[in-house]
Coordinates of C-alpha atoms in Angstrom, one line a residue:
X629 CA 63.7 90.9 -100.0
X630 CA 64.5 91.2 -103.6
X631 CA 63.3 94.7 -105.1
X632 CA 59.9 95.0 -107.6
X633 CA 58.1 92.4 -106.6
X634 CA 55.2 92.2 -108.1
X635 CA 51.9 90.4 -106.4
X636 CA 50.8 88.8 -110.5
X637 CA 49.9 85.1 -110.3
X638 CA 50.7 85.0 -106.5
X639 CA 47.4 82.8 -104.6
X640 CA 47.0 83.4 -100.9
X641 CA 43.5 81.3 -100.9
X642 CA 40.1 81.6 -101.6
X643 CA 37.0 82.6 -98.9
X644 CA 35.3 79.7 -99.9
X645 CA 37.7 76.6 -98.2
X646 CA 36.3 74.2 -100.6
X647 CA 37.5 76.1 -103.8
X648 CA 40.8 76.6 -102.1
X649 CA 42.6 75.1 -105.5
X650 CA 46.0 73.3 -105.7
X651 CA 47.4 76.4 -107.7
X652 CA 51.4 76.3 -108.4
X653 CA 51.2 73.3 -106.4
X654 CA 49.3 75.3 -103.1
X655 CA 46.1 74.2 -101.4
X656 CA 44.3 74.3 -98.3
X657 CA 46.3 71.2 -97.3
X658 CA 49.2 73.2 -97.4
X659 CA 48.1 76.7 -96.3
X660 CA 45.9 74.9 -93.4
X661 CA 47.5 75.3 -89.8
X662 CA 44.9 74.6 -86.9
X663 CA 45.1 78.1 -85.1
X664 CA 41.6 78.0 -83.3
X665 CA 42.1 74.3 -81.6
X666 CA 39.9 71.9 -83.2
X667 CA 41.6 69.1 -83.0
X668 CA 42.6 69.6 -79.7
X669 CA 39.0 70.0 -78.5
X670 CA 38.2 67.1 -80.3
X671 CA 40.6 64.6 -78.5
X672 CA 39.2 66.3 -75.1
X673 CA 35.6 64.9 -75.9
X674 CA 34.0 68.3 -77.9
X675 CA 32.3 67.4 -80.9
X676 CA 30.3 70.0 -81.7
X677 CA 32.7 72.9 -83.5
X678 CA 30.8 76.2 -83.1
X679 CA 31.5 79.4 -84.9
X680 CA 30.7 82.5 -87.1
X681 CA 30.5 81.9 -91.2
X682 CA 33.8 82.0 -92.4
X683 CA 35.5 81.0 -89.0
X684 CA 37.4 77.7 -90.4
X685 CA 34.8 75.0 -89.7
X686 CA 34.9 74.1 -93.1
X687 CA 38.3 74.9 -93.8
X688 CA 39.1 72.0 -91.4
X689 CA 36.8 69.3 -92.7
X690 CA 37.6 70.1 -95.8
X691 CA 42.0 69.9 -95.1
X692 CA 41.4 67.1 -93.0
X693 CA 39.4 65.2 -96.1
X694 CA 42.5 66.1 -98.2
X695 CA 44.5 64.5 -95.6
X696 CA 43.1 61.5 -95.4
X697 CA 44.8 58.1 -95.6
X698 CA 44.7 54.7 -95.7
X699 CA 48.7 54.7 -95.7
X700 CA 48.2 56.4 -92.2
X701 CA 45.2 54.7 -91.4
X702 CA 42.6 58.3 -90.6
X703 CA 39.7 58.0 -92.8
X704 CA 37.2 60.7 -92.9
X705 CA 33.4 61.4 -94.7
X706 CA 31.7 65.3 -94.4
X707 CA 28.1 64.9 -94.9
X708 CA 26.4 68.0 -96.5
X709 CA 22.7 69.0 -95.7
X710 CA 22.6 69.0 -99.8
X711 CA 23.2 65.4 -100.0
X712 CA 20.7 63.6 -98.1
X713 CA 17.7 66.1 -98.7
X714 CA 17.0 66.8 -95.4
X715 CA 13.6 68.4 -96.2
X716 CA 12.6 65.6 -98.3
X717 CA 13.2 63.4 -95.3
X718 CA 11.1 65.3 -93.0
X719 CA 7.9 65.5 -95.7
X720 CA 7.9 62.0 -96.4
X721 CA 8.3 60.2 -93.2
X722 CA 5.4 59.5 -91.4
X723 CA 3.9 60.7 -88.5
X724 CA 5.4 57.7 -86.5
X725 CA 9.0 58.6 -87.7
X726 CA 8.3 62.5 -86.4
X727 CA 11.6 61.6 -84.3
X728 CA 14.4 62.2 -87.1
X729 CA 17.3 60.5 -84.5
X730 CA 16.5 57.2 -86.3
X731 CA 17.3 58.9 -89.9
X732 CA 20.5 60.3 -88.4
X733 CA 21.6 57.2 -86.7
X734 CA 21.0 55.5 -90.3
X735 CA 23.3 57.9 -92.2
X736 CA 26.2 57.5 -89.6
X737 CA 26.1 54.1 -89.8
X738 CA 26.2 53.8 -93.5
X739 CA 29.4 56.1 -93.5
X740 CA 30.7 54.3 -90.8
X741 CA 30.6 51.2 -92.8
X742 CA 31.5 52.9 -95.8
X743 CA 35.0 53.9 -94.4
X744 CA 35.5 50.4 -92.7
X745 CA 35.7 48.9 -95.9
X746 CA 37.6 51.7 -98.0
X747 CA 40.0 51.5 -95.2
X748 CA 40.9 47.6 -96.5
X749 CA 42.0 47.0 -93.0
X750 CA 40.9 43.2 -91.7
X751 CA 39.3 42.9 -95.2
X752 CA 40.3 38.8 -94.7
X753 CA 37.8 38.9 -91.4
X754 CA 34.4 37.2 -91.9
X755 CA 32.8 40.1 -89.8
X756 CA 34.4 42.7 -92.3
X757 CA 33.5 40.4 -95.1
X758 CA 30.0 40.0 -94.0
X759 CA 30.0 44.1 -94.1
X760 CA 31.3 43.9 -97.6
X761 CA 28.4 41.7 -98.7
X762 CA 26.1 43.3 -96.8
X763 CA 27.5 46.6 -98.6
X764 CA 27.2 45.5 -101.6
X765 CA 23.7 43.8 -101.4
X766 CA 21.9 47.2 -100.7
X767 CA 24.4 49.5 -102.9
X768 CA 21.2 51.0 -104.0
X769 CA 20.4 52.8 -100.8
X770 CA 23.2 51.7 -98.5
X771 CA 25.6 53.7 -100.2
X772 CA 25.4 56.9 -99.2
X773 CA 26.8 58.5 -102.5
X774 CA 23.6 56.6 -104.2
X775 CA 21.2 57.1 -101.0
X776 CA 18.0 57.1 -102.8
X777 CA 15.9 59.1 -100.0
X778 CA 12.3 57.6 -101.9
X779 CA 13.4 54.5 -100.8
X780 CA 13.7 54.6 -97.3
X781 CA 10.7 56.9 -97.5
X782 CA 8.3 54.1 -98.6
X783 CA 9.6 51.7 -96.2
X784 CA 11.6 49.4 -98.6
X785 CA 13.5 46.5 -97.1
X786 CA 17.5 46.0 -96.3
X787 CA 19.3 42.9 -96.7
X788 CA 21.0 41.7 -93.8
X789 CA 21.2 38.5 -95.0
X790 CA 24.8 38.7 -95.3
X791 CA 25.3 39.9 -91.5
X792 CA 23.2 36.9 -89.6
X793 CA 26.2 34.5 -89.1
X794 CA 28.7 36.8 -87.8
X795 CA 26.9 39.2 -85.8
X796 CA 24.6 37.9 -82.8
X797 CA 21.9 41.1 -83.0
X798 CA 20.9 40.0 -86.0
X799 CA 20.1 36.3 -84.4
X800 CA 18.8 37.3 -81.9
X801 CA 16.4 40.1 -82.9
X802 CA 15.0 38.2 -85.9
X803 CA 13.8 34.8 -86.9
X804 CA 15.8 32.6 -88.7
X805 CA 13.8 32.9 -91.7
X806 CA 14.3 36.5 -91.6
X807 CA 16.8 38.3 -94.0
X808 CA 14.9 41.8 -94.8
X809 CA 13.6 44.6 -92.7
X810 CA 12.7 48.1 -92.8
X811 CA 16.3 50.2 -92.1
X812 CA 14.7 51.9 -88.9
X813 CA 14.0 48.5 -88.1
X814 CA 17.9 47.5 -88.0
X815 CA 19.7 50.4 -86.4
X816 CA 19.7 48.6 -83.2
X817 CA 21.5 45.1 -84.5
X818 CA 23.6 47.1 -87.4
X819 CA 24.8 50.0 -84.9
X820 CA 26.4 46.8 -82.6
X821 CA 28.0 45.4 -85.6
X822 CA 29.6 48.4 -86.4
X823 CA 30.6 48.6 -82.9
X824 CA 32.4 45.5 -82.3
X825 CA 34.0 45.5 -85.4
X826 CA 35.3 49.4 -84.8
X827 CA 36.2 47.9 -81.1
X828 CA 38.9 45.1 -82.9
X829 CA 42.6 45.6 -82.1
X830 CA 43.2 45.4 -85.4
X831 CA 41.6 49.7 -85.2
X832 CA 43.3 50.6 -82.6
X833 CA 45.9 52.7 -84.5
X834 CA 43.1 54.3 -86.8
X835 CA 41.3 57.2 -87.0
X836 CA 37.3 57.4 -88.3
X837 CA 35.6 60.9 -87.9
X838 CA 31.8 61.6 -89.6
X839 CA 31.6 65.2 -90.0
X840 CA 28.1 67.2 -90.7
X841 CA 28.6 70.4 -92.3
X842 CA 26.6 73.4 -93.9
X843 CA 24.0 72.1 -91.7
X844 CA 22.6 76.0 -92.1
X845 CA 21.7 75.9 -95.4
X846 CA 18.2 76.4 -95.9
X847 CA 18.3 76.5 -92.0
X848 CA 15.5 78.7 -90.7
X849 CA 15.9 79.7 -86.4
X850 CA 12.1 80.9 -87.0
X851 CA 10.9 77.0 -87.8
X852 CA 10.6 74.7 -84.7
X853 CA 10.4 72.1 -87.2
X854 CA 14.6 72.4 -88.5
X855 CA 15.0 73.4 -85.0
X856 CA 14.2 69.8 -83.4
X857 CA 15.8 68.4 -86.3
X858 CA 18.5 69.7 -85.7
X859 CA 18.5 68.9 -81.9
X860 CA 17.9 65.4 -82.6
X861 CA 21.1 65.1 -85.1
X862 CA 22.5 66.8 -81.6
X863 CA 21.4 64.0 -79.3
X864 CA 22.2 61.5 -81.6
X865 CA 26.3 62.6 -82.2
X866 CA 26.1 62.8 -78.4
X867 CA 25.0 59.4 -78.3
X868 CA 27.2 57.9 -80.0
X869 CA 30.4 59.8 -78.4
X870 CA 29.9 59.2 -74.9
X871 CA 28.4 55.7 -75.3
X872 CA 28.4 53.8 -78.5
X873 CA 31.5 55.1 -79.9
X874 CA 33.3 55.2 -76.4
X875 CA 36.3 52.6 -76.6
X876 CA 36.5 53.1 -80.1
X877 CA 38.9 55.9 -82.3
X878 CA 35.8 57.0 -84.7
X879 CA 34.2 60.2 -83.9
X880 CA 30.9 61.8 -85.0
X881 CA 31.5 66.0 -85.5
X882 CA 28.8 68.4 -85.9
X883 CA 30.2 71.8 -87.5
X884 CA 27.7 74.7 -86.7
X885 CA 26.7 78.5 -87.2
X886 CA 26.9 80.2 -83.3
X887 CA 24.1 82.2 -84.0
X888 CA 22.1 79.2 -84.3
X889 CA 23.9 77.5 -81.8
X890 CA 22.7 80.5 -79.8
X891 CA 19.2 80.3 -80.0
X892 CA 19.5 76.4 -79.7
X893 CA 20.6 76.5 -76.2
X894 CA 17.7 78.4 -74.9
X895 CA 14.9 76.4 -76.8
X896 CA 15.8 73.2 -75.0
X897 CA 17.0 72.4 -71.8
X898 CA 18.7 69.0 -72.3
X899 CA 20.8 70.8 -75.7
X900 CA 22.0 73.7 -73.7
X901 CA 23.9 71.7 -71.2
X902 CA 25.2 69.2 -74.2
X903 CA 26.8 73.0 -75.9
X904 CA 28.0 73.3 -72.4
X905 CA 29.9 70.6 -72.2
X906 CA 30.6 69.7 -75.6
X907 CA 30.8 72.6 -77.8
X908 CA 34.0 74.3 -78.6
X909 CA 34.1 77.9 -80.0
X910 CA 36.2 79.4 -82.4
X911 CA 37.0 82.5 -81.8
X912 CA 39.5 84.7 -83.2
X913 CA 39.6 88.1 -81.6
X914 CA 42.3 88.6 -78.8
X915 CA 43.3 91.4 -77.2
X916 CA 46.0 93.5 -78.7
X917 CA 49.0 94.4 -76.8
X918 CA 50.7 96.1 -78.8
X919 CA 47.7 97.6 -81.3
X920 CA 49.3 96.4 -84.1
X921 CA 48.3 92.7 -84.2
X922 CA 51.7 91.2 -84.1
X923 CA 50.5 88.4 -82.3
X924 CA 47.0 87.2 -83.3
X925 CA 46.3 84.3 -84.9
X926 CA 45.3 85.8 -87.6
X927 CA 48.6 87.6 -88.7
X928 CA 50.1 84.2 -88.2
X929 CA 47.4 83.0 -90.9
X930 CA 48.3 85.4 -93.0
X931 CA 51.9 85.0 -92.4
X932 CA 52.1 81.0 -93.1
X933 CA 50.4 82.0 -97.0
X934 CA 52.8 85.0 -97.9
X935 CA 55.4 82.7 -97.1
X936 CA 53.9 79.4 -98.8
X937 CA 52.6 81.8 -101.6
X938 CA 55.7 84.3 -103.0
X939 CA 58.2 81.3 -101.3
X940 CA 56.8 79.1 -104.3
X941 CA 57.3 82.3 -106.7
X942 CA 61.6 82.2 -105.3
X943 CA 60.4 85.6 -103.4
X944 CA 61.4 85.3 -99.4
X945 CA 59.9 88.1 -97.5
X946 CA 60.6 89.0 -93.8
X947 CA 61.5 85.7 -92.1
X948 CA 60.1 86.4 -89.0
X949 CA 57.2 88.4 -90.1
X950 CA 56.3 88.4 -93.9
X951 CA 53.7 90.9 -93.5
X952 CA 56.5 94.0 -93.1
X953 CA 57.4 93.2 -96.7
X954 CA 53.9 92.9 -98.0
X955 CA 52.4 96.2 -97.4
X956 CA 53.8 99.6 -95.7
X957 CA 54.2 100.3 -92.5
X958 CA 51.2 102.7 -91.5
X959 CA 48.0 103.2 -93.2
X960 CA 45.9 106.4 -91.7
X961 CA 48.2 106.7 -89.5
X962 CA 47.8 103.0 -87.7
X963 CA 49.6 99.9 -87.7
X964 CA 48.9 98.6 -91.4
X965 CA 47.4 95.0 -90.5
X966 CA 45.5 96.8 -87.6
X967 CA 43.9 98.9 -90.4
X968 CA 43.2 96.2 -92.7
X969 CA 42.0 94.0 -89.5
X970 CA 39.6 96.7 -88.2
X971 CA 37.6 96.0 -92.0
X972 CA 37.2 92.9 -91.0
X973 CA 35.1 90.6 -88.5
X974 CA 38.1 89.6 -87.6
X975 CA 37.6 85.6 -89.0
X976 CA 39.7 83.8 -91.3
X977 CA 37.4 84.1 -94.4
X978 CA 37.9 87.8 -94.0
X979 CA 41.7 88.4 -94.0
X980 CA 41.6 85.9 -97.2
X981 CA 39.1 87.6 -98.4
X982 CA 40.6 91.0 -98.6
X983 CA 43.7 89.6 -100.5
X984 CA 42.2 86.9 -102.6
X985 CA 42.1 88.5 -106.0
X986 CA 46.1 89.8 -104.9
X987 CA 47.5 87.2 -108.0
X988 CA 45.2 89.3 -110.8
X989 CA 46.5 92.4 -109.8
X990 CA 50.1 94.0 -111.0
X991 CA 51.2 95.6 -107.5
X992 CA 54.7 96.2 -106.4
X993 CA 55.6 95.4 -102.8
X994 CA 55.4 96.5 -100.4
X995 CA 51.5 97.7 -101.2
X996 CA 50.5 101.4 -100.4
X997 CA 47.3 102.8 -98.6
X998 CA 45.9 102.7 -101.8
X999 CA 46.3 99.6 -102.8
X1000 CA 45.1 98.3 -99.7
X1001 CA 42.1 100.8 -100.1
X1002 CA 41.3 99.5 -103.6
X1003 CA 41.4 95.3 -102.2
X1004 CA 39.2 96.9 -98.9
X1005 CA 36.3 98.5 -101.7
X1006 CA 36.1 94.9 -103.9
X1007 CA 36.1 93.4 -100.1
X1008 CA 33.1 95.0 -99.3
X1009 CA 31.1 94.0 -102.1
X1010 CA 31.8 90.1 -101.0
X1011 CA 31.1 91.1 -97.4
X1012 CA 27.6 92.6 -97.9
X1013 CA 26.7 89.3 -99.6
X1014 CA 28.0 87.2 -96.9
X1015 CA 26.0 89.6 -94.6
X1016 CA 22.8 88.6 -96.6
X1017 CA 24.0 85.2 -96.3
X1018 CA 23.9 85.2 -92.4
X1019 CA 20.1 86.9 -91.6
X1020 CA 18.8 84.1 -94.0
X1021 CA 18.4 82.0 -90.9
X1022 CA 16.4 85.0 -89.6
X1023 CA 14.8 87.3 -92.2
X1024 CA 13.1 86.8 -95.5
X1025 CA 14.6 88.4 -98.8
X1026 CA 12.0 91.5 -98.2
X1027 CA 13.2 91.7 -94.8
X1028 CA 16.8 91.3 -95.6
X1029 CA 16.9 94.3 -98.3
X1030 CA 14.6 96.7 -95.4
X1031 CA 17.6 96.0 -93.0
X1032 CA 20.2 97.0 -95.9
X1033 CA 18.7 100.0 -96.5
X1034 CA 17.8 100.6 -92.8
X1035 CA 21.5 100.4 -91.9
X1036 CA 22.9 102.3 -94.8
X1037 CA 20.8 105.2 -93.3
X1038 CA 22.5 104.7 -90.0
X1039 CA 25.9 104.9 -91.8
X1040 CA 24.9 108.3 -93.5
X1041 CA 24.3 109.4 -90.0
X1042 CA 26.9 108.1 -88.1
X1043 CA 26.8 108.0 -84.2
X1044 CA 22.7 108.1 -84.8
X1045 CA 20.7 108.5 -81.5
X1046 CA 18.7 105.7 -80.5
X1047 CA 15.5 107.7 -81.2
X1048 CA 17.1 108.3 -84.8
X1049 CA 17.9 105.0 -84.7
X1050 CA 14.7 103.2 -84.1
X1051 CA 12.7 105.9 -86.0
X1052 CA 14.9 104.5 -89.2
X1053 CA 14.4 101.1 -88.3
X1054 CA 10.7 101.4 -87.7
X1055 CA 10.2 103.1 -91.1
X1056 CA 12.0 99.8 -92.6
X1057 CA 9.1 97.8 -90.7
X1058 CA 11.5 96.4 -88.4
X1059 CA 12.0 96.9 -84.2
X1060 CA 13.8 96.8 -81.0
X1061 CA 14.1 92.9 -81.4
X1062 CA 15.9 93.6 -84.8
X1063 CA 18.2 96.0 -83.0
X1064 CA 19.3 93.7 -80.7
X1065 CA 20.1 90.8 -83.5
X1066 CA 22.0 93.3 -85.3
X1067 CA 24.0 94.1 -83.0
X1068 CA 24.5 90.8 -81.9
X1069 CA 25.9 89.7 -85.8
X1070 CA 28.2 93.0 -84.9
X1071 CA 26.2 95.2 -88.3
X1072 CA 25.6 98.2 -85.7
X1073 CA 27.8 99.0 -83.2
X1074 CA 26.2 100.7 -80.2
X1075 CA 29.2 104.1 -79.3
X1076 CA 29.1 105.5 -75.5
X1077 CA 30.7 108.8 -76.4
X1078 CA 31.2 109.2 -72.6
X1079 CA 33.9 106.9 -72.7
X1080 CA 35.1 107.6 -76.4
X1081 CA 34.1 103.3 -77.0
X1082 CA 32.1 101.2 -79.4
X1083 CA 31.3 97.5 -78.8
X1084 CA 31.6 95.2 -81.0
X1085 CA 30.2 91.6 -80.4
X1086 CA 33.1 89.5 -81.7
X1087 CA 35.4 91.9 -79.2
X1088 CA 33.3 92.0 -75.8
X1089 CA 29.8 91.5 -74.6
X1090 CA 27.6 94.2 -76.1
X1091 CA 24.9 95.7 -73.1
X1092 CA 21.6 95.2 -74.4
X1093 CA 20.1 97.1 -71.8
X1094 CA 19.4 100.7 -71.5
X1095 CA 20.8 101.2 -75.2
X1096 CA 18.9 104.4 -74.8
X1097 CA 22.0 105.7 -73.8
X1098 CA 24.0 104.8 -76.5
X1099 CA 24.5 106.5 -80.3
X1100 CA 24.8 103.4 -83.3
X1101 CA 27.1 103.7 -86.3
X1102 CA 28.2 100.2 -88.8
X1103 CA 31.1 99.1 -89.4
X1104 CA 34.2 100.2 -91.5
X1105 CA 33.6 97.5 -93.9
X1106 CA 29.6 98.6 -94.3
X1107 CA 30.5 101.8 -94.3
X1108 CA 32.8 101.7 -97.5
X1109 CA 29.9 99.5 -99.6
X1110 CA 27.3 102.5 -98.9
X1111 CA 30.0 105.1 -100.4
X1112 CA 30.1 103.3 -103.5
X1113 CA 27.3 101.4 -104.1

C-alpha cells in the first residue's frame, strides 16, 4: 500500500440501501454481494425473507431492481406499503371485503401484467396483445404507478373487454354482453390469464419476481387489525407460489421485520407453519474462531467496498484482506474489527454505518483508536434513532422516550440487579413484559457473573426465566450515546 492515504472523497455506502448513490461510478449494484443466501433460499421455495432492520432485505430488492433486464430477460417490481395506502384500503372497503387477500391478489396481478408487457417478449401474441389493450383501457387504476385507491374503494368497473376473445375465464364467467365488472369481481378469470400466458415457452428463460417491502411502516404488533392484514398478504404470496405460480419462473417475495415475524407465528396457527417452511432468516452472527472476525461475513462485506472504494481512488490495500491496511491492528487491546464489531448488532447497516461519513473526513491510513472512536460516537447517534425506529411496532412515542431514559439509567449502573433493574423500569411505567422485549431486540443484556457471560439475542438464545439471577447492563453502542448525549 502506497503511503498517506487519505480516506477524503472515498464512499463505502450508505445505511439506507436505497440512497446507496452511483458515486465515482459505485453503487449498491456494485458493492452488493449476496452473503446471507437470499437467492439461494429463493430457488429452494422460501419466499418470505425474514430479518432484523438493516439486515439486507432491502439492500437486495433494491440491487436486484438495479439489475434488472430485458436484455437478460429478469424483470422485477418492489411494492412499498407507501404506495398503495394500505390504511386507506382497509377504512374504505366494506364490511364484505373484511378479507384483504382479494386487494393483495389485485396488486400482484396488476404488476404481474405490468412486467409482462415491459418485458416486450411475445408482444406479436393476441393473448399478450389483449393484455396490452386491456392495460391500457384501465391505465387509470390498472397501473399501479396511477392506482387510484378511491376507485376501487367505490366499486368502479374494469374493462375486460379487451381480454374476452383470447382468454376462456372471461367467457365463461360472464355473459356475452358483459365487458365491465367490479376488480374483486375478476381476480379469478384475470389471475388464469396471467397464468397461461406466464406458462408460454416463450417465458421459460425469464425471470418475474413481485417483491413487498417496508411492509413495517406504520406497522403496529399491538393492532389485530395490521396483524391479519398482514397474514392475509402471507396466505396470498403462499398461494400463489406453491399453486398458481408453480410451473411458471415469476415469484411473489415478502421482505419482513423478525420481530414481527415473531409475534406472527404465535397469533395464528396456519402462519406459523407457512414461516416454518417458507421463511428464510438472515442472520449474520457466527461464531468466532479466531476472535478477530477474519471470517464473518461481514468482514467480507466490508472487504468487497474498501476494495471497490480506494481501488476506484488507484489505492490497492491488502489483497487478501483490505481491512489490515484500513485501520491498526489492535484497538483496547482486541482485534480492531472485533472492536468495531462488538459496537455493532452485528448487521450490515451497522458496519456501513460506522464508516459511512469516512469520504468527509481527512484521515490517514491506517486509522487509529481514535479515529475509530470518533466514527463509533457519530455512530451512536444514528443507532439510537434506528433503536426508536424498531419499538415503534411496539411502544408509542411517550413510551419510547420512558424506555430511553429507563435504560440510560441501567447504563449509569452497569451490571444493575434485577431488583435495581425493575425498580428503574417500574418508575418509567414500564414491566417485566418490557424486560423481556428488550432483551429480545438485544437493548439490555442480561450478565451471569458466575460465569464471567452476557447474552446477547443476535449471538445465542437469551433465558427468560429466572432472570432474577442475572445483573443487566446495554450495549457498547448505548453506552457511548449516554456519555455524550
Amino acid at each position: 500500500m502506497k503511503k498517506n492515504i487519505q480516506t477524503t472523497d472515498i464512499y463505502l455506502g450508505d445505511v439506507e440501501a436505497e440512497q446507496e448513490t452511483h458515486v465515482a461510478g459505485l453503487g449498491i449494484d456494485t458493492f452488493f454481494e449476496d452473503y446471507a443466501g437470499i437467492e439461494k433460499a429463493i430457488s429452494l421455495g422460501k419466499f418470505i425473507i425474514c430479518g432484523r432492520k438493516g439486515s439486507g432485505k432491502s439492500a437486495f430488492a433494491v440491487c436486484k431492481q438495479r439489475l434488472a433486464s430485458r436484455r437478460e430477460q429478469r424483470f422485477i417490481t418492489v411494492v412499498k406499503k407507501n404506495e398503495f395506502a394500505l390504511e386507506k384500503l382497509v377504512n374504505g372497503t366494506s364490511a364484505q371485503d373484511n378479507n384483504y387477500m382479494v386487494l393483495f391478489e389485485w396488486l400482484v396481478l396488476v404488476r404481474l401484467v405490468k412486467m409482462i408487457l415491459d418485458s416486450e417478449i411475445g408482444s406479436e401474441r393476441a393473448q399478450i396483445k389483449s393484455l396490452k389493450k386491456f392495460y391500457e383501457r384501465n391505465s387509470g387504476y390498472v397501473d399501479i404507478d396511477q392506482y387510484t385507491i378511491a376507485e376501487i374503494i367505490k366499486g368502479s368497473e374494469v374493462n375486460f373487454a379487451p381480454l374476452k376473445n383470447e382468454f376462456s375465464g372471461f367467457k365463461r364467467l360472464f355473459s356475452a354482453k358483459s365487458i365491465k365488472a367490479p376488480f374483486f369481481k375478476m381476480i379469478g378469470p384475470l389471475r388464469d390469464a396471467v397464468v397461461e400466458v406466464l406458462k408460454m415457452q416463450i417465458f421459460e428463460h425469464s425471470s418475474f419476481m413481485v417483491v413487498f417491502d417496508d411492509l413495517d411502516i406504520k406497522f403496529k404488533l399491538t393492532s389485530d387489525e395490521d396483524k391479519n392484514m398482514l397474514m392475509d398478504l402471507i396466505r396470498v404470496a403462499k398461494r400463489y407460489n406453491t399453486e398458481y405460480l408453480a410451473g411458471t419462473t415469476a415469484r411473489i417475495i415478502l421482505l419482513l421485520r423478525d420481530d414481527i415475524s415473531n409475534h406472527l407465528e404465535g397469533h395464528d396457527g396456519d402462519v406459523a407453519k407457512t414461516f416454518a417452511s417458507c421463511a428464510h432468516y438472515l442472520k449474520w452472527y457466527e461464531q468466532d474462531h479466531y476472535g478477530d472476525g477474519r471470517n464473518s461475513l461481514l468482514r467480507k462485506l466490508i472487504n468487497r467496498r474498501l476494495k471497490l472504494a480506494f481501488g476506484k481512488h488507484g489505492v490497492t490495500l491488502n489483497e487478501k484482506d483490505p481491512w489490515k491496511d484500513f485501520v491498526v491492528e489492535k484497538i483496547n487491546d482486541k482485534p480492531s474489527f472485533k472492536y468495531v464489531l462488538d459496537h455493532t448488532f452485528y448487521l450490515p447497516r451497522d458496519i456501513i454505518g460506522v464508516f459511512k461519513d469516512i469520504g468527509q473526513k481527512n484521515y490517514k491510513l491506517p486509522l487509529s483508536e481514535k479515529e475509530i472512536n470518533e466514527l463509533l460516537q457519530d455512530f451512536a447517534i444514528i443507532k439510537k434513532k434506528e433503536i426508536c425506529d424498531e419499538l415503534v411496532a411496539l411502544y408509542d412515542d411517550t413510551e419510547i422516550k420512558n424506555i430511553i431514559d429507563a435504560l440510560a439509567e441501567i447504563d449509569e449502573g452497569y451490571d444493575v440487579s434485577y431488583e435495581k433493574t425493575m425498580q428503574i423500569l417500574q418508575n418509567h411505567g414500564l414491566s417485566l413484559s418490557d424486560l423481556k422485549t428488550l432483551i429480545d431486540y438485544s437493548f439490555i443484556m442480561p450478565v451471569d457473573a458466575k460465569h464471567d457471560h452476557f447474552y446477547i439475542s443476535y449471538r445465542e438464545k437469551v433465558p427468560q426465566n429466572g432472570l432474577e439471577h442475572y445483573t443487566f447492563r446495554t450495549p457498547y453502542i448505548l453506552s457511548i450515546y449516554f456519555k455524550n448525549r
